[in-house]
Short mmCIF file of C-alpha atoms in Angstrom, two decimals:
data_model
loop_
_atom_site.label_atom_id
_atom_site.label_comp_id
_atom_site.label_asym_id
_atom_site.label_seq_id
_atom_site.Cartn_x
_atom_site.Cartn_y
_atom_site.Cartn_z
CA MET A 1 125.44 91.64 128.46
CA SER A 2 125.25 90.01 125.04
CA ASP A 3 126.42 86.63 126.43
CA ALA A 4 123.58 86.71 128.94
CA ILE A 5 121.12 87.42 126.18
CA LEU A 6 122.37 84.66 123.94
CA THR A 7 122.09 82.02 126.70
CA ARG A 8 118.44 82.84 127.48
CA PRO A 9 116.27 79.69 127.49
CA ALA A 10 114.63 78.92 124.17
CA CYS A 11 111.57 80.95 123.36
CA SER A 12 108.54 78.74 123.00
CA LYS A 13 105.59 81.12 123.09
CA VAL A 14 104.44 84.06 121.06
CA ASP A 15 103.82 85.85 124.37
CA ASP A 16 107.53 85.70 125.23
CA VAL A 17 108.54 87.12 121.87
CA VAL A 18 106.01 89.94 122.13
CA ALA A 19 107.11 90.83 125.66
CA ARG A 20 110.77 90.95 124.66
CA ILE A 21 110.10 93.06 121.55
CA GLU A 22 107.90 95.47 123.49
CA ARG A 23 110.66 96.28 126.01
CA LEU A 24 113.34 97.03 123.36
CA PRO A 25 114.27 100.70 122.92
CA ILE A 26 114.68 102.01 119.38
CA SER A 27 118.36 101.62 118.51
CA LEU A 28 120.83 101.69 115.65
CA TRP A 29 119.80 98.15 114.83
CA HIS A 30 116.26 99.30 114.11
CA VAL A 31 117.67 102.12 111.97
CA LYS A 32 119.80 99.61 110.05
CA ALA A 33 116.78 97.38 109.44
CA ARG A 34 114.76 100.33 108.16
CA VAL A 35 117.61 101.40 105.87
CA VAL A 36 118.13 97.92 104.38
CA VAL A 37 114.43 97.36 103.74
CA GLY A 38 114.06 101.01 102.78
CA VAL A 39 116.57 100.77 99.93
CA ALA A 40 114.45 98.06 98.32
CA THR A 41 111.30 100.09 98.91
CA PHE A 42 112.95 103.18 97.41
CA PHE A 43 113.58 101.38 94.14
CA ASP A 44 110.12 99.83 94.20
CA ALA A 45 108.69 103.36 94.19
CA PHE A 46 111.25 104.51 91.61
CA ASP A 47 110.44 101.66 89.24
CA GLY A 48 106.71 102.11 89.75
CA LEU A 49 106.75 105.76 88.69
CA ALA A 50 109.50 105.57 86.05
CA ILE A 51 106.90 104.90 83.37
CA ALA A 52 105.28 108.30 84.03
CA PHE A 53 108.47 110.08 82.96
CA VAL A 54 109.16 107.74 80.06
CA LEU A 55 105.72 108.00 78.43
CA PRO A 56 105.96 111.69 77.41
CA VAL A 57 108.83 110.58 75.15
CA LEU A 58 107.39 107.26 74.00
CA ALA A 59 103.89 108.63 73.26
CA PRO A 60 104.99 110.68 70.21
CA LEU A 61 107.87 108.31 69.35
CA TRP A 62 105.63 105.23 69.08
CA LYS A 63 102.51 107.26 68.15
CA LEU A 64 100.55 105.99 71.14
CA THR A 65 96.85 106.74 71.60
CA PRO A 66 95.39 107.71 75.02
CA PRO A 67 93.92 104.20 75.54
CA GLN A 68 97.33 102.67 74.75
CA ILE A 69 99.00 105.01 77.25
CA GLY A 70 96.43 104.07 79.87
CA LEU A 71 97.01 100.36 79.20
CA MET A 72 100.78 100.79 79.48
CA ILE A 73 100.36 102.43 82.88
CA SER A 74 97.80 99.89 84.02
CA VAL A 75 99.50 96.69 82.88
CA GLY A 76 102.17 96.99 85.57
CA TYR A 77 99.41 96.93 88.15
CA VAL A 78 98.00 93.71 86.72
CA GLY A 79 101.33 92.12 87.59
CA GLN A 80 101.38 93.90 90.94
CA LEU A 81 97.96 92.48 91.81
CA ALA A 82 99.27 88.97 91.18
CA GLY A 83 102.51 89.79 93.01
CA ALA A 84 100.75 91.09 96.11
CA LEU A 85 98.73 87.90 96.46
CA PHE A 86 101.57 85.54 95.54
CA PHE A 87 104.23 87.11 97.73
CA GLY A 88 101.73 87.49 100.57
CA TRP A 89 101.39 83.70 100.45
CA VAL A 90 105.18 83.27 100.19
CA ALA A 91 105.74 85.52 103.21
CA GLN A 92 103.19 83.63 105.27
CA ARG A 93 104.62 80.23 104.34
CA TYR A 94 108.37 80.82 103.87
CA GLY A 95 109.09 84.01 105.79
CA ARG A 96 109.09 87.77 105.43
CA VAL A 97 112.75 88.19 104.49
CA ARG A 98 112.77 85.45 101.87
CA ALA A 99 109.66 86.93 100.23
CA MET A 100 111.32 90.35 100.08
CA VAL A 101 114.48 88.92 98.48
CA TRP A 102 112.56 87.09 95.76
CA SER A 103 110.37 90.07 94.94
CA VAL A 104 113.37 92.42 94.69
CA LEU A 105 115.09 90.07 92.26
CA VAL A 106 112.02 89.93 90.01
CA LEU A 107 111.53 93.71 89.88
CA SER A 108 115.24 94.34 89.24
CA ILE A 109 115.70 91.81 86.45
CA MET A 110 112.60 92.98 84.64
CA SER A 111 113.53 96.66 85.00
CA PHE A 112 116.74 95.85 83.15
CA ALA A 113 114.72 94.05 80.49
CA CYS A 114 112.51 97.14 80.06
CA ALA A 115 115.58 99.16 79.07
CA PHE A 116 115.90 96.96 75.98
CA ALA A 117 112.24 97.10 74.91
CA TRP A 118 112.03 97.58 71.14
CA SER A 119 108.30 98.21 70.77
CA TYR A 120 105.12 99.07 72.62
CA GLU A 121 104.19 95.39 72.87
CA SER A 122 107.55 94.28 74.28
CA LEU A 123 107.56 97.01 76.94
CA LEU A 124 103.97 96.06 77.82
CA VAL A 125 105.02 92.46 78.52
CA PHE A 126 108.15 93.42 80.49
CA ARG A 127 106.20 95.88 82.64
CA ALA A 128 103.55 93.28 83.41
CA VAL A 129 106.14 90.77 84.65
CA GLN A 130 108.06 93.46 86.55
CA GLY A 131 104.81 94.30 88.33
CA ILE A 132 104.85 90.91 90.06
CA GLY A 133 107.99 91.93 91.96
CA LEU A 134 106.81 95.49 92.50
CA GLY A 135 103.52 94.29 93.98
CA GLY A 136 105.19 91.93 96.43
CA GLU A 137 107.98 93.96 98.00
CA VAL A 138 106.26 96.94 99.62
CA PRO A 139 103.42 95.12 101.47
CA ILE A 140 105.77 92.46 102.87
CA ALA A 141 108.31 95.09 103.88
CA ALA A 142 105.54 96.89 105.80
CA VAL A 143 104.66 93.65 107.58
CA TYR A 144 108.29 93.05 108.59
CA ILE A 145 108.84 96.59 109.90
CA SER A 146 105.57 96.45 111.88
CA GLU A 147 106.50 93.13 113.47
CA ILE A 148 109.86 94.36 114.80
CA ALA A 149 108.33 97.54 116.24
CA ARG A 150 106.88 97.97 119.73
CA ALA A 151 103.44 99.47 120.29
CA LYS A 152 104.63 102.80 121.75
CA GLY A 153 105.46 105.08 118.85
CA ARG A 154 104.82 102.38 116.24
CA GLY A 155 103.09 104.81 113.90
CA ARG A 156 106.05 107.17 113.81
CA PHE A 157 108.54 104.28 113.60
CA VAL A 158 106.81 102.57 110.68
CA LEU A 159 105.89 105.72 108.76
CA LEU A 160 109.36 107.23 108.97
CA TYR A 161 110.45 104.06 107.20
CA GLU A 162 107.54 104.33 104.76
CA LEU A 163 108.73 107.82 103.83
CA ILE A 164 111.28 106.02 101.69
CA PHE A 165 108.48 105.25 99.21
CA PRO A 166 107.47 108.87 98.47
CA ILE A 167 111.16 109.81 98.48
CA GLY A 168 111.55 107.21 95.76
CA LEU A 169 108.67 108.81 93.87
CA VAL A 170 110.21 112.27 94.17
CA SER A 171 113.61 110.92 93.15
CA ALA A 172 112.03 109.36 90.09
CA GLY A 173 110.69 112.84 89.31
CA PHE A 174 114.06 114.58 89.77
CA LEU A 175 116.01 111.96 87.86
CA GLY A 176 113.33 111.54 85.22
CA SER A 177 113.19 115.26 84.44
CA TRP A 178 116.98 115.21 83.95
CA ILE A 179 117.86 111.74 82.65
CA VAL A 180 115.09 111.27 80.08
CA PRO A 181 115.76 114.48 78.09
CA THR A 182 119.56 114.17 78.52
CA PHE A 183 120.40 110.48 78.15
CA GLY A 184 117.24 108.81 76.91
CA TRP A 185 114.34 106.93 78.45
CA GLN A 186 116.16 103.59 78.66
CA TYR A 187 118.41 104.79 81.49
CA MET A 188 115.47 105.17 83.85
CA PHE A 189 115.02 101.41 83.71
CA VAL A 190 118.73 100.69 84.03
CA ILE A 191 118.80 102.60 87.32
CA GLY A 192 115.73 100.67 88.43
CA ALA A 193 117.68 97.40 88.15
CA LEU A 194 120.20 98.33 90.87
CA PRO A 195 118.41 96.74 93.88
CA ALA A 196 119.39 93.28 92.58
CA ILE A 197 122.69 93.94 94.33
CA LEU A 198 120.88 94.44 97.64
CA ALA A 199 118.92 91.19 97.29
CA VAL A 200 122.16 89.19 97.42
CA PHE A 201 122.94 90.48 100.94
CA MET A 202 119.48 91.04 102.44
CA GLN A 203 119.15 87.65 104.14
CA ARG A 204 122.56 88.09 105.79
CA LEU A 205 121.75 91.59 107.03
CA LEU A 206 118.27 90.95 108.45
CA PRO A 207 117.02 88.23 110.81
CA GLU A 208 113.66 86.70 110.09
CA SER A 209 110.68 88.16 111.97
CA PRO A 210 110.67 86.55 115.46
CA ARG A 211 106.91 87.02 115.63
CA TRP A 212 106.43 84.98 112.45
CA LEU A 213 108.86 82.27 113.53
CA ALA A 214 107.16 81.88 116.92
CA ALA A 215 103.71 81.80 115.34
CA ARG A 216 104.93 78.99 113.05
CA GLY A 217 106.19 76.99 116.02
CA ARG A 218 109.85 77.44 115.04
CA ASP A 219 110.88 78.29 118.58
CA GLN A 220 114.65 77.80 118.32
CA GLU A 221 114.87 80.00 115.21
CA ALA A 222 112.67 82.62 116.88
CA GLU A 223 114.99 82.58 119.88
CA ALA A 224 118.09 82.95 117.70
CA ALA A 225 116.58 85.84 115.68
CA LEU A 226 115.36 87.66 118.77
CA ALA A 227 118.63 87.10 120.64
CA ARG A 228 120.48 88.65 117.70
CA ILE A 229 118.22 91.70 117.79
CA GLU A 230 118.58 92.02 121.57
CA ALA A 231 122.36 91.70 121.42
CA GLU A 232 122.70 94.36 118.71
CA THR A 233 120.28 96.64 120.55
CA ALA A 234 122.25 96.27 123.80
CA ARG A 235 125.53 97.06 122.02
CA ALA A 236 123.99 100.05 120.28
CA THR A 237 122.49 101.55 123.45
CA GLY A 238 125.42 100.64 125.73
CA ALA A 239 123.01 99.92 128.56
CA PRO A 240 121.26 96.86 130.01
CA LEU A 241 117.93 96.08 128.40
CA PRO A 242 114.79 96.62 130.48
CA GLN A 243 113.30 93.66 132.30
CA VAL A 244 110.87 91.48 130.40
CA GLU A 245 107.30 91.98 131.57
CA PRO A 246 104.20 90.15 130.32
CA VAL A 247 102.30 92.20 127.76
CA VAL A 248 99.61 89.97 126.28
CA VAL A 249 98.26 86.47 126.61
CA THR A 250 97.66 84.87 123.23
CA HIS A 251 96.06 81.61 122.17
CA GLU A 252 97.79 79.85 119.33
CA LYS A 253 95.44 79.16 116.43
CA PRO A 254 95.95 77.94 112.86
CA ALA A 255 95.41 80.49 110.11
CA THR A 256 91.96 80.29 108.49
CA TRP A 257 89.84 82.44 106.20
CA ALA A 258 88.05 83.61 109.35
CA ASP A 259 91.14 85.75 110.01
CA LEU A 260 90.00 87.92 107.10
CA PHE A 261 86.27 87.25 106.80
CA GLY A 262 85.09 85.92 110.17
CA PRO A 263 82.77 87.89 112.49
CA TYR A 264 85.68 89.62 114.26
CA TYR A 265 87.61 90.68 111.15
CA LEU A 266 85.06 91.13 108.34
CA ARG A 267 84.33 94.80 109.09
CA ARG A 268 88.05 95.56 109.28
CA THR A 269 88.68 93.82 105.97
CA LEU A 270 85.93 95.70 104.15
CA VAL A 271 87.03 99.06 105.56
CA VAL A 272 90.69 98.56 104.81
CA TRP A 273 89.95 97.33 101.29
CA THR A 274 87.91 100.51 100.75
CA ILE A 275 90.88 102.62 101.87
CA TRP A 276 93.32 100.74 99.63
CA PHE A 277 91.09 101.02 96.58
CA ALA A 278 90.02 104.64 97.00
CA ALA A 279 93.46 105.95 97.96
CA PHE A 280 95.29 104.38 95.05
CA ILE A 281 92.73 104.94 92.34
CA VAL A 282 93.35 108.64 93.01
CA THR A 283 97.10 108.40 93.59
CA PHE A 284 97.94 106.44 90.47
CA GLY A 285 94.93 107.34 88.38
CA LEU A 286 95.86 111.00 88.37
CA VAL A 287 99.49 111.43 89.33
CA VAL A 288 100.99 108.89 86.94
CA TRP A 289 99.06 110.61 84.16
CA VAL A 290 99.97 114.16 85.18
CA PRO A 291 103.15 114.73 83.11
CA THR A 292 101.52 113.26 80.00
CA MET A 293 98.35 115.30 80.69
CA TYR A 294 100.31 118.56 80.72
CA ARG A 295 102.05 117.51 77.52
CA THR A 296 99.05 116.27 75.52
CA VAL A 297 96.12 118.36 76.84
CA PHE A 298 97.82 121.69 77.62
CA HIS A 299 100.66 121.25 75.10
CA LEU A 300 103.37 122.33 77.51
CA PRO A 301 107.03 121.69 76.60
CA LEU A 302 108.44 118.35 77.75
CA ALA A 303 110.74 119.89 80.38
CA GLN A 304 107.91 121.96 81.89
CA SER A 305 105.52 118.99 81.90
CA LEU A 306 108.05 116.91 83.82
CA GLN A 307 108.75 119.79 86.23
CA TYR A 308 105.04 120.22 87.00
CA GLY A 309 104.83 116.49 87.68
CA LEU A 310 107.82 116.81 90.00
CA ILE A 311 106.19 119.66 91.96
CA THR A 312 103.20 117.42 92.69
CA GLN A 313 105.53 114.66 93.92
CA VAL A 314 107.33 117.07 96.29
CA VAL A 315 104.02 118.26 97.72
CA GLY A 316 103.06 114.62 98.30
CA LEU A 317 106.31 114.05 100.17
CA PHE A 318 105.39 116.84 102.61
CA GLY A 319 102.03 115.15 103.09
CA THR A 320 103.65 111.86 104.07
CA LEU A 321 106.10 113.59 106.43
CA THR A 322 103.25 115.44 108.14
CA CYS A 323 101.39 112.17 108.59
CA ALA A 324 104.45 110.32 109.96
CA LEU A 325 105.10 112.96 112.60
CA THR A 326 101.50 113.30 113.79
CA ILE A 327 99.68 109.99 113.36
CA ASP A 328 100.55 108.68 116.84
CA HIS A 329 98.92 111.80 118.30
CA VAL A 330 95.99 112.28 115.93
CA GLY A 331 95.18 108.61 115.36
CA ARG A 332 94.57 106.56 112.26
CA ARG A 333 90.83 107.06 111.76
CA PRO A 334 90.76 110.89 112.06
CA TRP A 335 93.75 111.33 109.76
CA PHE A 336 92.31 109.06 107.07
CA ALA A 337 88.86 110.66 107.18
CA VAL A 338 90.30 114.19 106.89
CA ALA A 339 92.63 113.13 104.08
CA PHE A 340 89.80 111.64 102.02
CA ALA A 341 87.76 114.79 102.59
CA GLY A 342 90.68 116.89 101.34
CA VAL A 343 90.96 114.82 98.16
CA ALA A 344 87.24 115.13 97.51
CA LEU A 345 87.23 118.90 98.02
CA ALA A 346 90.29 119.55 95.82
CA LEU A 347 89.11 117.41 92.92
CA GLY A 348 85.53 118.56 93.34
CA SER A 349 86.76 122.15 92.95
CA LEU A 350 88.39 121.27 89.63
CA TRP A 351 85.07 119.86 88.43
CA LEU A 352 83.03 122.80 89.76
CA PHE A 353 85.29 125.63 88.59
CA GLY A 354 86.85 123.87 85.60
CA ALA A 355 90.41 122.87 84.65
CA GLY A 356 90.96 125.93 82.50
CA SER A 357 94.70 126.31 82.99
CA PRO A 358 97.66 124.03 83.79
CA GLU A 359 98.44 126.18 86.84
CA ARG A 360 95.00 125.58 88.36
CA VAL A 361 95.35 121.87 87.70
CA LEU A 362 98.82 121.91 89.26
CA ILE A 363 97.63 123.61 92.47
CA LEU A 364 94.52 121.50 93.07
CA VAL A 365 95.95 118.16 91.92
CA SER A 366 98.95 118.79 94.17
CA THR A 367 96.57 119.53 97.06
CA ALA A 368 94.74 116.29 96.38
CA PHE A 369 98.04 114.43 96.20
CA PHE A 370 99.13 115.90 99.55
CA CYS A 371 96.05 114.28 101.07
CA SER A 372 96.20 111.03 99.11
CA SER A 373 99.86 110.64 100.11
CA VAL A 374 98.74 110.55 103.74
CA LEU A 375 96.50 107.63 102.81
CA SER A 376 98.95 105.79 100.59
CA ILE A 377 101.60 105.80 103.31
CA GLY A 378 99.29 105.38 106.31
CA ILE A 379 97.59 102.29 104.93
CA TYR A 380 100.89 100.38 105.12
CA LEU A 381 100.94 101.09 108.85
CA TYR A 382 97.26 100.45 109.44
CA THR A 383 96.69 97.17 107.58
CA PRO A 384 99.32 95.07 109.44
CA GLU A 385 97.80 96.29 112.71
CA LEU A 386 94.39 94.84 111.84
CA TYR A 387 95.36 91.17 111.44
CA PRO A 388 97.06 88.52 113.64
CA THR A 389 100.60 87.33 112.87
CA ARG A 390 99.31 84.02 111.50
CA ALA A 391 97.45 85.89 108.73
CA ARG A 392 99.14 89.29 108.64
CA ALA A 393 101.04 88.84 105.37
CA ILE A 394 97.98 87.40 103.63
CA GLY A 395 95.86 90.28 104.92
CA VAL A 396 98.32 92.90 103.73
CA GLY A 397 98.80 91.07 100.43
CA ALA A 398 95.03 91.06 99.86
CA GLY A 399 94.90 94.77 100.62
CA GLY A 400 97.81 95.34 98.25
CA ALA A 401 95.86 93.49 95.58
CA TRP A 402 93.08 96.08 95.90
CA ARG A 403 95.73 98.78 95.58
CA ASN A 404 96.90 97.26 92.35
CA LEU A 405 93.40 96.73 91.03
CA ALA A 406 92.69 100.41 91.69
CA SER A 407 96.01 101.40 90.17
CA MET A 408 95.11 99.42 87.08
CA ILE A 409 91.61 100.84 86.76
CA GLY A 410 92.54 104.46 87.52
CA PRO A 411 94.90 105.18 84.60
CA THR A 412 92.62 103.28 82.23
CA MET A 413 89.68 105.44 83.37
CA VAL A 414 91.68 108.58 82.65
CA GLY A 415 92.61 107.31 79.19
CA MET A 416 88.95 106.57 78.40
CA MET A 417 87.45 109.72 79.95
CA ILE A 418 90.00 112.37 79.09
CA GLY A 419 88.49 112.91 75.64
CA GLY A 420 85.28 114.12 77.29
CA GLY A 421 87.09 116.75 79.37
CA LEU A 422 89.31 116.73 82.41
CA GLU A 423 86.47 117.88 84.66
CA ASN A 424 84.69 114.53 84.36
CA VAL A 425 87.86 112.72 85.42
CA PHE A 426 88.23 114.88 88.52
CA LEU A 427 84.54 114.45 89.41
CA ALA A 428 84.81 110.65 89.25
CA PHE A 429 87.86 110.45 91.51
CA GLY A 430 86.49 113.07 93.90
CA ALA A 431 83.27 111.07 94.32
CA VAL A 432 85.26 107.92 95.18
CA ALA A 433 87.17 109.85 97.85
CA ALA A 434 83.95 111.25 99.33
CA VAL A 435 82.42 107.78 99.73
CA ALA A 436 85.62 106.47 101.34
CA CYS A 437 85.63 109.41 103.76
CA VAL A 438 82.21 108.39 105.09
CA VAL A 439 83.16 104.69 105.36
CA VAL A 440 86.32 105.47 107.33
CA ALA A 441 84.68 108.00 109.64
CA VAL A 442 81.87 105.60 110.56
CA PHE A 443 83.41 102.11 110.53
CA ALA A 444 87.23 102.24 110.92
CA VAL A 445 88.84 100.77 114.08
CA GLU A 446 91.37 102.96 115.94
CA THR A 447 94.68 101.19 116.66
CA LYS A 448 97.11 103.82 117.92
CA GLY A 449 99.28 102.85 120.91
CA ARG A 450 98.02 99.24 121.12
CA VAL A 451 100.11 96.05 120.96
CA LEU A 452 99.57 94.11 117.74
CA GLU A 453 98.42 90.98 119.54
CA ASP A 454 95.95 93.02 121.61
CA ILE A 455 94.42 94.61 118.49
CA SER A 456 94.23 91.34 116.59
CA PRO A 457 93.89 88.20 118.78
#
C-alpha cells in the first residue's frame, strides 16, 4: 500500500492536496504530530505563566511596587507581540515547521537566561526577549495543526491538541507552588529551557504543511510531505486509504493585504481581533496577577496564595476540555458569545457585590476564567479557519499580536488600578467582555464542519 502511495504522480494543485487530506482518517500519525507540537506548546504555556509564581517571591525580595510588578508581567507580552508578527511572516515565507523550531529555540535559551537574572532590570530584559519566542510558537503551531486536519471533526481535533496549553498553565501552577518555596524561583526558568532539546529533532519528526507547500508552488515537496503522511496513516490504520474525491475548486492567487482587509475578509478580521483582545486582556490581566493579589491585597501566606492561583488554573482546564468536546456540535459563534457573557456576569458580580473576601474572589474569578479559557483556546481554532492558506500564518500572527497587546495592557491596568480597589478592576474587564459578547453574537462567521478552502477562498 505504501509503495502505491509513494509512486503517485506529483501533486501540482492545492485542490489535490486538499482532497487527499480530507479523505485521511485520524491515525497514530496525527496523534504523533499533536504530541510533538504539543510538547513545545506545553512549555510555551509553562514559560508564559512561570512569572506569576515567581513574583510573589521577588516582590518582597526586590521591594517591587505594583507598577513595577505590572511592567514585569507586561514586558514579556511586548516581546510576544513582536514575535507573533515576525514568526507569522517567517511561517508564511519559510514554512510552518521552520518557524516553530526557531521560536522554540528563542524561548528556551532566554528562559535559561532568566534563571541567572541578578536584578529587576536584568529579568525585565530577559523576559522581553524570551517573549519573542513565546509569541511565535503557539499561533504557528495552531496553523500547522489546522492545515493537517480534515473538516469533519476539525474543532475537536485541533482543540484536543490545544488542551496542551492550559495543561501547561496548570502544570506551571502545580510545579510553581512546590518548586518556588522548596528550591527557589530560579528553577522555574531552568525547567522552561527544556524544549530546546525538542527543537533539534522537530524538523525530522514533522513534514512541512502540504497545504503551504502547494500554495507556494513547491509541488514536488508537497507531494513528498503528503505521501509521507499517507504512508504513515496507512500503516497505522492497517487498511487501504479511501478513494480521493474532489472537495473544492480553488483559484491560485498571490497573498495581498486584501486577504486581511479586503471586502471579503475585513469583517472577519475586525471580529477576530476583538475576540483576541477581549479574551486575553481578561485571561492575563487577572489570572497572572491572582497569586500576587492574594498575597499583597489579602495578605494570605505564600503557599495559600499559590494554591488559590492553582485552583483557578484547574477550573480553566475544565473550561477548555468542555469546549474541545462540544464545539463541533455547538459551533464557534454560540460558544464564544456565551463565554463572553459568562465573563461579564462573573466579574460584574464582583463589582456589584464587592471583593470582600479572598474566597469570593476565588469563586468568581475562577468562574470568569472557566469562560475565558473557552475563548483563549477556541480562538486558536477559529482564526486559522478564517483566512486562506496564502495568508493564514500572517492572519493568525496578526491576531496573536492583539493577544499580546491585550496581555501587555491587562496586567499594567491592574497595577495602576488596584490601589483604587479591586472592584474597579473587575468592572473594567467585565465591560470589555460585555462589548465583545455583542460583537461576536452579531458579526461572527460560523465555520464548523466546513473545509478550510471553502470558508476562505
